[in-house]
Amino acid sequence: MRSDLCGHILTVNCGKGNLDIIINNSNFGGGLDLYGSTWDRATGNLPPGITSCSVSLSSRTAMGGSEPICFYATGE
């Protein structure tokens, strides 16, 4: 688990150009799960599955501040 990456931006390239993605969970490790709409944009609408992509951690922030911001749901 890498909760310290939540709110950071990854630059992902699966052969269709760079796409910036905000990390919104803490399960970043041996692979990267992309949601449907993000998968479609990153892969050019390939069918769901496994593909090779380059991934780098960006120094940009999503909210324009000096640090990444991560929102956590409150427990009930």
PDB file of C-alpha atoms in Angstrom:
ATOM      1  CA  MET A   1       0.000   0.000   0.000  1.00  0.00           C
ATOM      2  CA  ARG A   2       1.260   3.454  -0.896  1.00  0.00           C
ATOM      3  CA  SER A   3      -1.240   5.874   0.628  1.00  0.00           C
ATOM      4  CA  ASP A   4       1.402   8.590   0.368  1.00  0.00           C
ATOM      5  CA  LEU A   5       0.823   8.642  -3.439  1.00  0.00           C
ATOM      6  CA  CYS A   6      -2.891   9.443  -3.182  1.00  0.00           C
ATOM      7  CA  GLY A   7      -3.563  12.773  -4.925  1.00  0.00           C
ATOM      8  CA  HIS A   8      -0.371  12.680  -6.991  1.00  0.00           C
ATOM      9  CA  ILE A   9      -0.467  12.774 -10.791  1.00  0.00           C
ATOM     10  CA  LEU A  10       0.934   9.985 -12.960  1.00  0.00           C
ATOM     11  CA  THR A  11       1.792  10.522 -16.611  1.00  0.00           C
ATOM     12  CA  VAL A  12       0.801   7.331 -18.434  1.00  0.00           C
ATOM     13  CA  ASN A  13       1.583   6.439 -22.056  1.00  0.00           C
ATOM     14  CA  CYS A  14       0.175   3.218 -23.529  1.00  0.00           C
ATOM     15  CA  GLY A  15       1.185   4.098 -27.082  1.00  0.00           C
ATOM     16  CA  LYS A  16      -1.494   6.739 -27.690  1.00  0.00           C
ATOM     17  CA  GLY A  17       0.264   9.767 -26.171  1.00  0.00           C
ATOM     18  CA  ASN A  18       0.672  11.037 -22.623  1.00  0.00           C
ATOM     19  CA  LEU A  19      -2.325  11.061 -20.300  1.00  0.00           C
ATOM     20  CA  ASP A  20      -2.221  12.572 -16.798  1.00  0.00           C
ATOM     21  CA  ILE A  21      -4.052  10.499 -14.187  1.00  0.00           C
ATOM     22  CA  ILE A  22      -4.687  11.385 -10.540  1.00  0.00           C
ATOM     23  CA  ILE A  23      -4.005   8.531  -8.113  1.00  0.00           C
ATOM     24  CA  ASN A  24      -7.204   8.119  -6.133  1.00  0.00           C
ATOM     25  CA  ASN A  25      -6.480   5.041  -4.081  1.00  0.00           C
ATOM     26  CA  SER A  26      -3.575   3.530  -2.231  1.00  0.00           C
ATOM     27  CA  ASN A  27      -3.255   0.248  -4.138  1.00  0.00           C
ATOM     28  CA  PHE A  28      -0.384   1.365  -6.391  1.00  0.00           C
ATOM     29  CA  GLY A  29       2.279  -1.275  -6.686  1.00  0.00           C
ATOM     30  CA  GLY A  30       2.986  -4.059  -9.175  1.00  0.00           C
ATOM     31  CA  GLY A  31       0.487  -2.764 -11.716  1.00  0.00           C
ATOM     32  CA  LEU A  32      -1.952  -0.008 -12.437  1.00  0.00           C
ATOM     33  CA  ASP A  33      -5.730  -0.431 -12.639  1.00  0.00           C
ATOM     34  CA  LEU A  34      -7.399   2.064 -14.954  1.00  0.00           C
ATOM     35  CA  TYR A  35     -11.111   2.852 -14.889  1.00  0.00           C
ATOM     36  CA  GLY A  36     -13.024   2.289 -18.139  1.00  0.00           C
ATOM     37  CA  SER A  37     -12.992   5.839 -19.497  1.00  0.00           C
ATOM     38  CA  THR A  38      -9.324   6.295 -18.574  1.00  0.00           C
ATOM     39  CA  TRP A  39      -8.429   2.922 -20.113  1.00  0.00           C
ATOM     40  CA  ASP A  40     -10.185   3.924 -23.345  1.00  0.00           C
ATOM     41  CA  ARG A  41      -8.288   7.215 -23.579  1.00  0.00           C
ATOM     42  CA  ALA A  42      -4.923   5.673 -22.667  1.00  0.00           C
ATOM     43  CA  THR A  43      -5.172   2.680 -25.026  1.00  0.00           C
ATOM     44  CA  GLY A  44      -7.256   4.031 -27.892  1.00  0.00           C
ATOM     45  CA  ASN A  45     -10.288   1.905 -26.937  1.00  0.00           C
ATOM     46  CA  LEU A  46      -8.559  -1.476 -26.745  1.00  0.00           C
ATOM     47  CA  PRO A  47     -10.700  -4.201 -25.178  1.00  0.00           C
ATOM     48  CA  PRO A  48     -10.188  -4.526 -21.404  1.00  0.00           C
ATOM     49  CA  GLY A  49      -7.121  -6.507 -20.470  1.00  0.00           C
ATOM     50  CA  ILE A  50      -3.422  -6.133 -19.859  1.00  0.00           C
ATOM     51  CA  THR A  51      -1.135  -3.880 -21.862  1.00  0.00           C
ATOM     52  CA  SER A  52       2.294  -2.314 -21.429  1.00  0.00           C
ATOM     53  CA  CYS A  53       2.439   1.375 -20.581  1.00  0.00           C
ATOM     54  CA  SER A  54       5.142   3.731 -19.436  1.00  0.00           C
ATOM     55  CA  VAL A  55       4.303   5.443 -16.153  1.00  0.00           C
ATOM     56  CA  SER A  56       6.077   8.310 -14.435  1.00  0.00           C
ATOM     57  CA  LEU A  57       5.278  10.328 -11.339  1.00  0.00           C
ATOM     58  CA  SER A  58       4.606  13.947 -12.261  1.00  0.00           C
ATOM     59  CA  SER A  59       5.670  16.909 -10.153  1.00  0.00           C
ATOM     60  CA  ARG A  60       2.406  18.713 -11.043  1.00  0.00           C
ATOM     61  CA  THR A  61      -0.499  18.995  -8.626  1.00  0.00           C
ATOM     62  CA  ALA A  62      -4.169  18.566  -9.531  1.00  0.00           C
ATOM     63  CA  MET A  63      -5.529  21.482  -7.533  1.00  0.00           C
ATOM     64  CA  GLY A  64      -2.848  24.025  -8.401  1.00  0.00           C
ATOM     65  CA  GLY A  65      -1.480  24.115  -4.873  1.00  0.00           C
ATOM     66  CA  SER A  66       2.018  23.390  -3.691  1.00  0.00           C
ATOM     67  CA  GLU A  67       1.211  19.821  -2.555  1.00  0.00           C
ATOM     68  CA  PRO A  68      -1.022  16.956  -3.721  1.00  0.00           C
ATOM     69  CA  ILE A  69      -4.415  16.732  -2.025  1.00  0.00           C
ATOM     70  CA  CYS A  70      -6.133  13.458  -1.235  1.00  0.00           C
ATOM     71  CA  PHE A  71      -9.711  13.170  -0.026  1.00  0.00           C
ATOM     72  CA  TYR A  72     -10.647  10.306   2.278  1.00  0.00           C
ATOM     73  CA  ALA A  73     -14.153   9.043   2.884  1.00  0.00           C
ATOM     74  CA  THR A  74     -15.195   9.063   6.508  1.00  0.00           C
ATOM     75  CA  GLY A  75     -15.935   5.675   8.094  1.00  0.00           C
ATOM     76  CA  GLU A  76     -19.413   4.911   9.273  1.00  0.00           C
TER      77      GLU A  76
END
